[in-house]
mmCIF file of C-alpha atoms in Angstrom:
data_model
loop_
_atom_site.group_PDB
_atom_site.id
_atom_site.type_symbol
_atom_site.label_atom_id
_atom_site.label_comp_id
_atom_site.label_asym_id
_atom_site.label_seq_id
_atom_site.Cartn_x
_atom_site.Cartn_y
_atom_site.Cartn_z
ATOM 1 C CA UNK A 1 34.582 2.165 -17.503
ATOM 2 C CA UNK A 2 34.748 5.555 -16.129
ATOM 3 C CA UNK A 3 31.959 8.125 -16.597
ATOM 4 C CA UNK A 4 33.681 11.390 -15.817
ATOM 5 C CA UNK A 5 32.360 14.555 -17.144
ATOM 6 C CA UNK A 6 29.590 15.051 -19.968
ATOM 7 C CA UNK A 7 25.992 16.309 -19.237
ATOM 8 C CA UNK A 8 24.515 16.700 -15.825
ATOM 9 C CA UNK A 9 22.212 14.316 -14.383
ATOM 10 C CA UNK A 10 18.739 15.327 -12.194
ATOM 11 C CA UNK A 11 19.766 17.052 -9.044
ATOM 12 C CA UNK A 12 18.429 14.836 -6.268
ATOM 13 C CA UNK A 13 19.801 15.446 -2.638
ATOM 14 C CA UNK A 14 20.793 12.135 -0.973
ATOM 15 C CA UNK A 15 19.814 11.723 2.422
ATOM 16 C CA UNK A 16 18.839 8.570 4.663
ATOM 17 C CA UNK A 17 15.838 6.595 3.726
ATOM 18 C CA UNK A 18 13.214 5.631 6.435
ATOM 19 C CA UNK A 19 13.726 1.897 5.949
ATOM 20 C CA UNK A 20 17.050 0.204 5.859
ATOM 21 C CA UNK A 21 17.239 -3.310 4.553
ATOM 22 C CA UNK A 22 19.683 -4.769 1.776
ATOM 23 C CA UNK A 23 16.593 -6.264 -0.145
ATOM 24 C CA UNK A 24 14.881 -3.342 -1.961
ATOM 25 C CA UNK A 25 12.686 -4.610 -5.002
ATOM 26 C CA UNK A 26 11.026 -2.874 -7.439
ATOM 27 C CA UNK A 27 7.464 -3.742 -6.581
ATOM 28 C CA UNK A 28 5.934 -5.134 -3.458
ATOM 29 C CA UNK A 29 4.483 -8.063 -5.433
ATOM 30 C CA UNK A 30 7.954 -9.162 -6.398
ATOM 31 C CA UNK A 31 9.178 -8.989 -2.560
ATOM 32 C CA UNK A 32 6.231 -11.110 -1.766
ATOM 33 C CA UNK A 33 7.070 -13.389 -4.775
ATOM 34 C CA UNK A 34 10.837 -13.678 -3.399
ATOM 35 C CA UNK A 35 9.760 -14.710 -0.268
ATOM 36 C CA UNK A 36 7.495 -17.545 -1.459
ATOM 37 C CA UNK A 37 10.238 -18.701 -3.736
ATOM 38 C CA UNK A 38 13.073 -18.791 -1.439
ATOM 39 C CA UNK A 39 11.045 -20.117 1.482
ATOM 40 C CA UNK A 40 9.502 -22.700 -0.751
ATOM 41 C CA UNK A 41 6.057 -21.875 0.217
ATOM 42 C CA UNK A 42 3.617 -24.069 -1.738
ATOM 43 C CA UNK A 43 0.497 -22.811 -0.165
ATOM 44 C CA UNK A 44 -0.133 -19.262 0.947
ATOM 45 C CA UNK A 45 -3.348 -18.340 2.994
ATOM 46 C CA UNK A 46 -4.424 -14.781 2.307
ATOM 47 C CA UNK A 47 -7.590 -12.879 3.375
ATOM 48 C CA UNK A 48 -10.481 -12.522 0.939
ATOM 49 C CA UNK A 49 -10.156 -8.802 0.906
ATOM 50 C CA UNK A 50 -6.733 -8.608 -0.872
ATOM 51 C CA UNK A 51 -5.096 -6.804 -3.981
ATOM 52 C CA UNK A 52 -4.939 -8.556 -7.251
ATOM 53 C CA UNK A 53 -1.233 -7.954 -7.570
ATOM 54 C CA UNK A 54 -0.913 -10.263 -4.417
ATOM 55 C CA UNK A 55 -2.924 -13.049 -6.387
ATOM 56 C CA UNK A 56 -0.577 -12.536 -9.420
ATOM 57 C CA UNK A 57 2.612 -12.716 -7.026
ATOM 58 C CA UNK A 58 1.427 -16.206 -5.844
ATOM 59 C CA UNK A 59 0.576 -17.507 -9.003
ATOM 60 C CA UNK A 60 3.850 -16.383 -10.602
ATOM 61 C CA UNK A 61 5.768 -18.719 -8.494
ATOM 62 C CA UNK A 62 3.574 -21.705 -8.938
ATOM 63 C CA UNK A 63 1.954 -21.433 -5.435
ATOM 64 C CA UNK A 64 -1.517 -22.133 -4.445
ATOM 65 C CA UNK A 65 -3.996 -19.929 -2.693
ATOM 66 C CA UNK A 66 -6.220 -20.498 0.212
ATOM 67 C CA UNK A 67 -8.625 -17.781 1.159
ATOM 68 C CA UNK A 68 -9.581 -17.040 4.921
ATOM 69 C CA UNK A 69 -12.343 -14.992 6.130
ATOM 70 C CA UNK A 70 -12.819 -11.732 7.802
ATOM 71 C CA UNK A 71 -15.203 -10.889 10.550
ATOM 72 C CA UNK A 72 -13.794 -7.562 9.845
ATOM 73 C CA UNK A 73 -10.393 -6.125 8.818
ATOM 74 C CA UNK A 74 -9.194 -6.391 12.310
ATOM 75 C CA UNK A 75 -10.369 -9.915 13.133
ATOM 76 C CA UNK A 76 -9.587 -12.420 10.550
ATOM 77 C CA UNK A 77 -10.486 -16.054 10.808
ATOM 78 C CA UNK A 78 -7.139 -17.566 10.824
ATOM 79 C CA UNK A 79 -6.192 -21.097 10.014
ATOM 80 C CA UNK A 80 -5.429 -23.085 13.274
ATOM 81 C CA UNK A 81 -2.179 -24.584 12.080
ATOM 82 C CA UNK A 82 0.066 -24.604 9.165
ATOM 83 C CA UNK A 83 2.262 -27.339 7.314
ATOM 84 C CA UNK A 84 5.838 -26.672 6.859
ATOM 85 C CA UNK A 85 5.197 -25.458 3.361
ATOM 86 C CA UNK A 86 2.566 -23.260 3.991
ATOM 87 C CA UNK A 87 2.379 -19.811 5.304
ATOM 88 C CA UNK A 88 -0.226 -17.022 6.075
ATOM 89 C CA UNK A 89 -0.266 -13.603 4.866
ATOM 90 C CA UNK A 90 -1.345 -10.777 7.282
ATOM 91 C CA UNK A 91 -2.267 -7.550 5.946
ATOM 92 C CA UNK A 92 -1.879 -4.606 7.958
ATOM 93 C CA UNK A 93 -4.910 -2.641 6.291
ATOM 94 C CA UNK A 94 -4.498 1.147 6.046
ATOM 95 C CA UNK A 95 -1.958 0.962 8.782
ATOM 96 C CA UNK A 96 -4.711 0.300 11.505
ATOM 97 C CA UNK A 97 -4.268 -3.482 12.181
ATOM 98 C CA UNK A 98 -2.571 -4.794 15.348
ATOM 99 C CA UNK A 99 -0.210 -7.209 13.689
ATOM 100 C CA UNK A 100 1.663 -8.100 17.002
ATOM 101 C CA UNK A 101 -1.854 -9.304 18.359
ATOM 102 C CA UNK A 102 -2.500 -11.374 15.215
ATOM 103 C CA UNK A 103 1.077 -12.903 15.083
ATOM 104 C CA UNK A 104 -0.053 -14.580 18.683
ATOM 105 C CA UNK A 105 -2.850 -16.268 16.819
ATOM 106 C CA UNK A 106 -0.984 -18.163 14.334
ATOM 107 C CA UNK A 107 0.903 -21.253 14.506
ATOM 108 C CA UNK A 108 3.406 -21.343 11.603
ATOM 109 C CA UNK A 109 5.225 -19.245 9.221
ATOM 110 C CA UNK A 110 3.639 -15.723 8.731
ATOM 111 C CA UNK A 111 4.506 -13.153 6.121
ATOM 112 C CA UNK A 112 3.386 -9.441 6.825
ATOM 113 C CA UNK A 113 1.992 -7.167 4.221
ATOM 114 C CA UNK A 114 2.772 -3.632 5.414
ATOM 115 C CA UNK A 115 2.089 -1.984 1.887
ATOM 116 C CA UNK A 116 -0.472 0.189 3.435
ATOM 117 C CA UNK A 117 1.567 0.879 6.523
ATOM 118 C CA UNK A 118 4.964 2.384 5.546
ATOM 119 C CA UNK A 119 5.677 3.565 9.005
ATOM 120 C CA UNK A 120 5.015 0.339 10.756
ATOM 121 C CA UNK A 121 7.967 -1.309 12.122
ATOM 122 C CA UNK A 122 8.615 -4.797 10.785
ATOM 123 C CA UNK A 123 7.967 -7.675 13.513
ATOM 124 C CA UNK A 124 11.163 -9.314 14.538
ATOM 125 C CA UNK A 125 12.013 -12.475 12.718
ATOM 126 C CA UNK A 126 8.918 -12.349 10.312
ATOM 127 C CA UNK A 127 9.056 -11.623 6.535
ATOM 128 C CA UNK A 128 7.639 -8.181 5.859
ATOM 129 C CA UNK A 129 7.276 -5.929 2.978
ATOM 130 C CA UNK A 130 6.370 -2.352 2.176
ATOM 131 C CA UNK A 131 5.441 -0.201 -0.875
ATOM 132 C CA UNK A 132 6.565 3.349 -0.638
ATOM 133 C CA UNK A 133 4.605 4.137 -3.877
ATOM 134 C CA UNK A 134 1.305 4.025 -1.849
ATOM 135 C CA UNK A 135 2.844 6.932 0.569
ATOM 136 C CA UNK A 136 5.175 8.983 -1.684
ATOM 137 C CA UNK A 137 5.528 10.107 -5.423
ATOM 138 C CA UNK A 138 8.112 7.616 -6.588
ATOM 139 C CA UNK A 139 8.318 5.362 -9.579
ATOM 140 C CA UNK A 140 8.828 2.099 -7.877
ATOM 141 C CA UNK A 141 10.261 0.398 -4.733
ATOM 142 C CA UNK A 142 9.561 -2.222 -2.164
ATOM 143 C CA UNK A 143 11.395 -2.894 1.201
ATOM 144 C CA UNK A 144 11.676 -6.514 2.212
ATOM 145 C CA UNK A 145 12.902 -7.593 5.783
ATOM 146 C CA UNK A 146 13.846 -11.020 6.109
ATOM 147 C CA UNK A 147 16.326 -13.218 8.239
ATOM 148 C CA UNK A 148 17.205 -15.110 4.932
ATOM 149 C CA UNK A 149 20.591 -14.754 3.417
ATOM 150 C CA UNK A 150 19.421 -14.113 -0.133
ATOM 151 C CA UNK A 151 22.096 -11.320 -1.049
ATOM 152 C CA UNK A 152 23.685 -13.258 -3.753
ATOM 153 C CA UNK A 153 20.736 -14.344 -5.549
ATOM 154 C CA UNK A 154 19.333 -10.538 -5.024
ATOM 155 C CA UNK A 155 22.512 -8.971 -6.191
ATOM 156 C CA UNK A 156 21.943 -10.974 -9.655
ATOM 157 C CA UNK A 157 18.563 -9.178 -10.241
ATOM 158 C CA UNK A 158 18.674 -6.226 -12.725
ATOM 159 C CA UNK A 159 18.010 -2.897 -11.424
ATOM 160 C CA UNK A 160 14.903 -0.985 -12.455
ATOM 161 C CA UNK A 161 15.050 1.672 -15.085
ATOM 162 C CA UNK A 162 12.813 4.305 -13.621
ATOM 163 C CA UNK A 163 12.411 6.712 -16.589
ATOM 164 C CA UNK A 164 9.589 4.915 -18.195
ATOM 165 C CA UNK A 165 7.685 4.959 -14.731
ATOM 166 C CA UNK A 166 7.929 8.574 -14.085
ATOM 167 C CA UNK A 167 5.776 10.398 -16.477
ATOM 168 C CA UNK A 168 2.595 10.872 -14.362
ATOM 169 C CA UNK A 169 4.895 12.192 -11.637
ATOM 170 C CA UNK A 170 6.575 14.793 -13.652
ATOM 171 C CA UNK A 171 3.428 15.975 -15.309
ATOM 172 C CA UNK A 172 1.420 16.193 -11.941
ATOM 173 C CA UNK A 173 4.419 18.231 -10.468
ATOM 174 C CA UNK A 174 4.502 20.385 -13.610
ATOM 175 C CA UNK A 175 0.496 21.033 -13.500
ATOM 176 C CA UNK A 176 -0.442 18.798 -16.389
ATOM 177 C CA UNK A 177 -3.183 16.997 -14.218
ATOM 178 C CA UNK A 178 -5.087 15.310 -17.206
ATOM 179 C CA UNK A 179 -2.090 13.981 -18.775
ATOM 180 C CA UNK A 180 -0.709 12.820 -15.392
ATOM 181 C CA UNK A 181 -3.793 10.864 -14.832
ATOM 182 C CA UNK A 182 -3.815 9.146 -18.346
ATOM 183 C CA UNK A 183 -0.017 8.319 -17.927
ATOM 184 C CA UNK A 184 -0.747 6.943 -14.253
ATOM 185 C CA UNK A 185 -3.329 4.631 -15.621
ATOM 186 C CA UNK A 186 -1.007 3.337 -18.513
ATOM 187 C CA UNK A 187 1.807 3.190 -16.133
ATOM 188 C CA UNK A 188 -0.323 0.994 -13.593
ATOM 189 C CA UNK A 189 -1.082 -1.460 -16.218
ATOM 190 C CA UNK A 190 2.533 -1.462 -17.531
ATOM 191 C CA UNK A 191 3.743 -2.557 -14.043
ATOM 192 C CA UNK A 192 1.728 -5.691 -13.932
ATOM 193 C CA UNK A 193 4.083 -6.992 -16.790
ATOM 194 C CA UNK A 194 7.476 -5.975 -15.468
ATOM 195 C CA UNK A 195 9.836 -8.731 -14.253
ATOM 196 C CA UNK A 196 11.368 -9.020 -10.785
ATOM 197 C CA UNK A 197 14.054 -6.403 -10.232
ATOM 198 C CA UNK A 198 15.670 -4.359 -7.769
ATOM 199 C CA UNK A 199 14.570 -0.976 -6.757
ATOM 200 C CA UNK A 200 15.862 1.851 -9.140
ATOM 201 C CA UNK A 201 18.452 4.370 -7.796
ATOM 202 C CA UNK A 202 16.029 7.189 -8.636
ATOM 203 C CA UNK A 203 13.740 5.820 -6.149
ATOM 204 C CA UNK A 204 16.355 5.479 -3.552
ATOM 205 C CA UNK A 205 17.534 8.832 -4.097
ATOM 206 C CA UNK A 206 13.871 10.256 -3.992
ATOM 207 C CA UNK A 207 13.202 8.360 -0.763
ATOM 208 C CA UNK A 208 16.291 9.488 0.882
ATOM 209 C CA UNK A 209 15.286 13.147 0.635
ATOM 210 C CA UNK A 210 11.984 12.896 2.377
ATOM 211 C CA UNK A 211 11.078 14.585 5.817
ATOM 212 C CA UNK A 212 9.541 11.573 7.324
ATOM 213 C CA UNK A 213 9.042 13.047 10.828
ATOM 214 C CA UNK A 214 6.826 15.884 9.139
ATOM 215 C CA UNK A 215 5.013 13.304 6.944
ATOM 216 C CA UNK A 216 4.139 11.278 9.921
ATOM 217 C CA UNK A 217 3.096 14.298 11.986
ATOM 218 C CA UNK A 218 0.622 15.640 9.334
ATOM 219 C CA UNK A 219 -1.099 12.129 8.493
ATOM 220 C CA UNK A 220 -1.600 11.701 12.365
ATOM 221 C CA UNK A 221 -3.209 15.198 12.528
ATOM 222 C CA UNK A 222 -5.305 14.958 9.541
ATOM 223 C CA UNK A 223 -6.437 11.428 10.633
ATOM 224 C CA UNK A 224 -7.482 12.651 13.980
ATOM 225 C CA UNK A 225 -9.544 15.620 12.579
ATOM 226 C CA UNK A 226 -11.424 13.345 10.123
ATOM 227 C CA UNK A 227 -12.083 10.573 12.912
ATOM 228 C CA UNK A 228 -13.578 13.269 15.260
ATOM 229 C CA UNK A 229 -15.633 14.689 12.587
ATOM 230 C CA UNK A 230 -16.903 11.622 10.911
ATOM 231 C CA UNK A 231 -16.795 8.694 13.605
ATOM 232 C CA UNK A 232 -20.530 9.049 14.142
ATOM 233 C CA UNK A 233 -21.064 7.945 10.358
ATOM 234 C CA UNK A 234 -18.326 5.172 10.498
ATOM 235 C CA UNK A 235 -19.232 1.489 10.964
ATOM 236 C CA UNK A 236 -15.530 0.816 11.936
ATOM 237 C CA UNK A 237 -13.788 1.859 15.028
ATOM 238 C CA UNK A 238 -10.338 2.949 13.942
ATOM 239 C CA UNK A 239 -7.164 3.605 16.151
ATOM 240 C CA UNK A 240 -3.670 3.949 14.318
ATOM 241 C CA UNK A 241 -0.956 1.950 15.523
ATOM 242 C CA UNK A 242 1.365 3.876 13.147
ATOM 243 C CA UNK A 243 0.854 6.800 10.603
ATOM 244 C CA UNK A 244 -2.139 5.753 8.613
ATOM 245 C CA UNK A 245 -2.431 5.575 4.736
ATOM 246 C CA UNK A 246 -5.795 6.988 4.701
ATOM 247 C CA UNK A 247 -8.949 7.562 6.726
ATOM 248 C CA UNK A 248 -11.107 4.690 6.054
ATOM 249 C CA UNK A 249 -14.881 5.454 6.182
ATOM 250 C CA UNK A 250 -17.124 2.486 6.094
ATOM 251 C CA UNK A 251 -20.841 3.344 5.478
ATOM 252 C CA UNK A 252 -23.800 2.096 3.519
ATOM 253 C CA UNK A 253 -23.832 3.312 0.065
ATOM 254 C CA UNK A 254 -20.158 4.091 0.163
ATOM 255 C CA UNK A 255 -20.121 3.736 -3.589
ATOM 256 C CA UNK A 256 -22.224 6.734 -3.945
ATOM 257 C CA UNK A 257 -20.522 8.877 -1.649
ATOM 258 C CA UNK A 258 -16.995 8.218 -3.382
ATOM 259 C CA UNK A 259 -18.439 8.946 -6.736
ATOM 260 C CA UNK A 260 -19.904 12.403 -5.177
ATOM 261 C CA UNK A 261 -16.425 13.319 -3.812
ATOM 262 C CA UNK A 262 -14.753 12.633 -7.197
ATOM 263 C CA UNK A 263 -17.210 14.840 -8.867
ATOM 264 C CA UNK A 264 -16.290 17.552 -6.466
ATOM 265 C CA UNK A 265 -12.662 17.155 -7.350
ATOM 266 C CA UNK A 266 -11.787 15.124 -4.007
ATOM 267 C CA UNK A 267 -9.981 12.118 -5.831
ATOM 268 C CA UNK A 268 -10.912 8.944 -3.711
ATOM 269 C CA UNK A 269 -9.161 5.504 -4.870
ATOM 270 C CA UNK A 270 -11.093 2.447 -5.231
ATOM 271 C CA UNK A 271 -8.769 -0.064 -3.893
ATOM 272 C CA UNK A 272 -9.103 -3.652 -5.121
ATOM 273 C CA UNK A 273 -12.130 -3.774 -7.411
ATOM 274 C CA UNK A 274 -11.052 -7.456 -8.017
ATOM 275 C CA UNK A 275 -12.478 -8.062 -4.884
ATOM 276 C CA UNK A 276 -16.142 -7.083 -5.502
ATOM 277 C CA UNK A 277 -16.146 -9.129 -8.706
ATOM 278 C CA UNK A 278 -14.824 -12.199 -7.105
ATOM 279 C CA UNK A 279 -16.263 -12.351 -3.698
ATOM 280 C CA UNK A 280 -19.711 -13.330 -2.489
ATOM 281 C CA UNK A 281 -22.558 -10.838 -2.049
ATOM 282 C CA UNK A 282 -23.047 -10.326 1.629
ATOM 283 C CA UNK A 283 -19.470 -11.421 2.759
ATOM 284 C CA UNK A 284 -17.275 -8.942 4.767
ATOM 285 C CA UNK A 285 -14.825 -8.836 1.876
ATOM 286 C CA UNK A 286 -17.424 -7.787 -0.565
ATOM 287 C CA UNK A 287 -18.889 -5.105 1.626
ATOM 288 C CA UNK A 288 -15.396 -3.804 2.286
ATOM 289 C CA UNK A 289 -14.542 -3.512 -1.499
ATOM 290 C CA UNK A 290 -18.121 -1.693 -2.155
ATOM 291 C CA UNK A 291 -18.326 0.417 0.779
ATOM 292 C CA UNK A 292 -15.086 1.623 2.171
ATOM 293 C CA UNK A 293 -14.433 5.233 1.232
ATOM 294 C CA UNK A 294 -10.530 5.854 1.553
ATOM 295 C CA UNK A 295 -10.371 9.768 2.371
ATOM 296 C CA UNK A 296 -6.931 11.200 1.757
ATOM 297 C CA UNK A 297 -4.831 12.360 4.756
ATOM 298 C CA UNK A 298 -1.323 12.536 3.256
ATOM 299 C CA UNK A 299 1.352 15.043 3.764
ATOM 300 C CA UNK A 300 0.327 17.275 0.943
ATOM 301 C CA UNK A 301 -2.705 18.604 2.744
ATOM 302 C CA UNK A 302 -3.534 20.358 5.969
ATOM 303 C CA UNK A 303 -6.548 20.661 8.544
ATOM 304 C CA UNK A 304 -8.025 23.274 6.100
ATOM 305 C CA UNK A 305 -8.298 20.455 3.432
ATOM 306 C CA UNK A 306 -9.697 18.101 6.000
ATOM 307 C CA UNK A 307 -12.220 20.583 6.718
ATOM 308 C CA UNK A 308 -13.406 20.688 3.176
ATOM 309 C CA UNK A 309 -13.696 16.920 2.854
ATOM 310 C CA UNK A 310 -15.660 16.565 6.279
ATOM 311 C CA UNK A 311 -18.025 19.280 5.286
ATOM 312 C CA UNK A 312 -19.016 17.572 1.956
ATOM 313 C CA UNK A 313 -19.253 14.189 3.771
ATOM 314 C CA UNK A 314 -21.722 15.601 6.387
ATOM 315 C CA UNK A 315 -23.686 17.196 3.530
ATOM 316 C CA UNK A 316 -23.826 14.036 1.630
ATOM 317 C CA UNK A 317 -25.593 12.470 4.754
ATOM 318 C CA UNK A 318 -27.955 15.244 4.847
ATOM 319 C CA UNK A 319 -26.740 16.611 8.251
#
């Protein structure tokens, strides 16, 4: 049927997206589930410090989970060998992990989670997925790089309808901050129940209109400023391999600092509270879940904002 004339749609300029792959899913968890399903992976090794949605994705396809330890986020204790129906998930935490180095330590199939590293290049021949929602204001979306030919199967998936996933984005843009936050929490819960689908055309259009070079430059600049100002407090040595997602500050009593910054209107996300509840006290995963403070460095902000954040962190520690 032709659709000529009638009312006008939302005007979103169409350009070029940063990632180019035929496999664009609605959510990162569904990109992971697709790999497990199509590779017939029965067991996936994942780090103890992991998003609950990854756990949900693994369970959704009937695969088993085996957890591996972390000495720290840069030095996982990886399995020595893998069976043909097993794989290991490597997570590029905050865009700061040297994935190429870790790949050399794995004897078997690997899946790379670049959800927190949008600008990192996918390793050649390795199933790799991304989550643009962690970097940009879009309602859905995940990119999957794979050498599998799953186009026919993928084309049969429905497309996501973005309308019901956008209220928080529009309300925040229009200045309704409280309403936006409430909508954000509702939509985040709603996403957990969505079936596997293709990325919405709305998200494709939004992602094609971003100045990615500018965004990367701002993130690097903001990261470098915070690292220079706060590295004496940080128990992790951090060096970005691509434009980072945030500045992760690992400090004793991180929970208190996070709460203090939120009181001041500096909103710090708490990633993966699931881990704190399900990990052993004293483990690396538990420590990371409790004490990492993820300071914002994204393209909305300048060094002026970084100075405010650094000042409040230093004040918190009494220096």
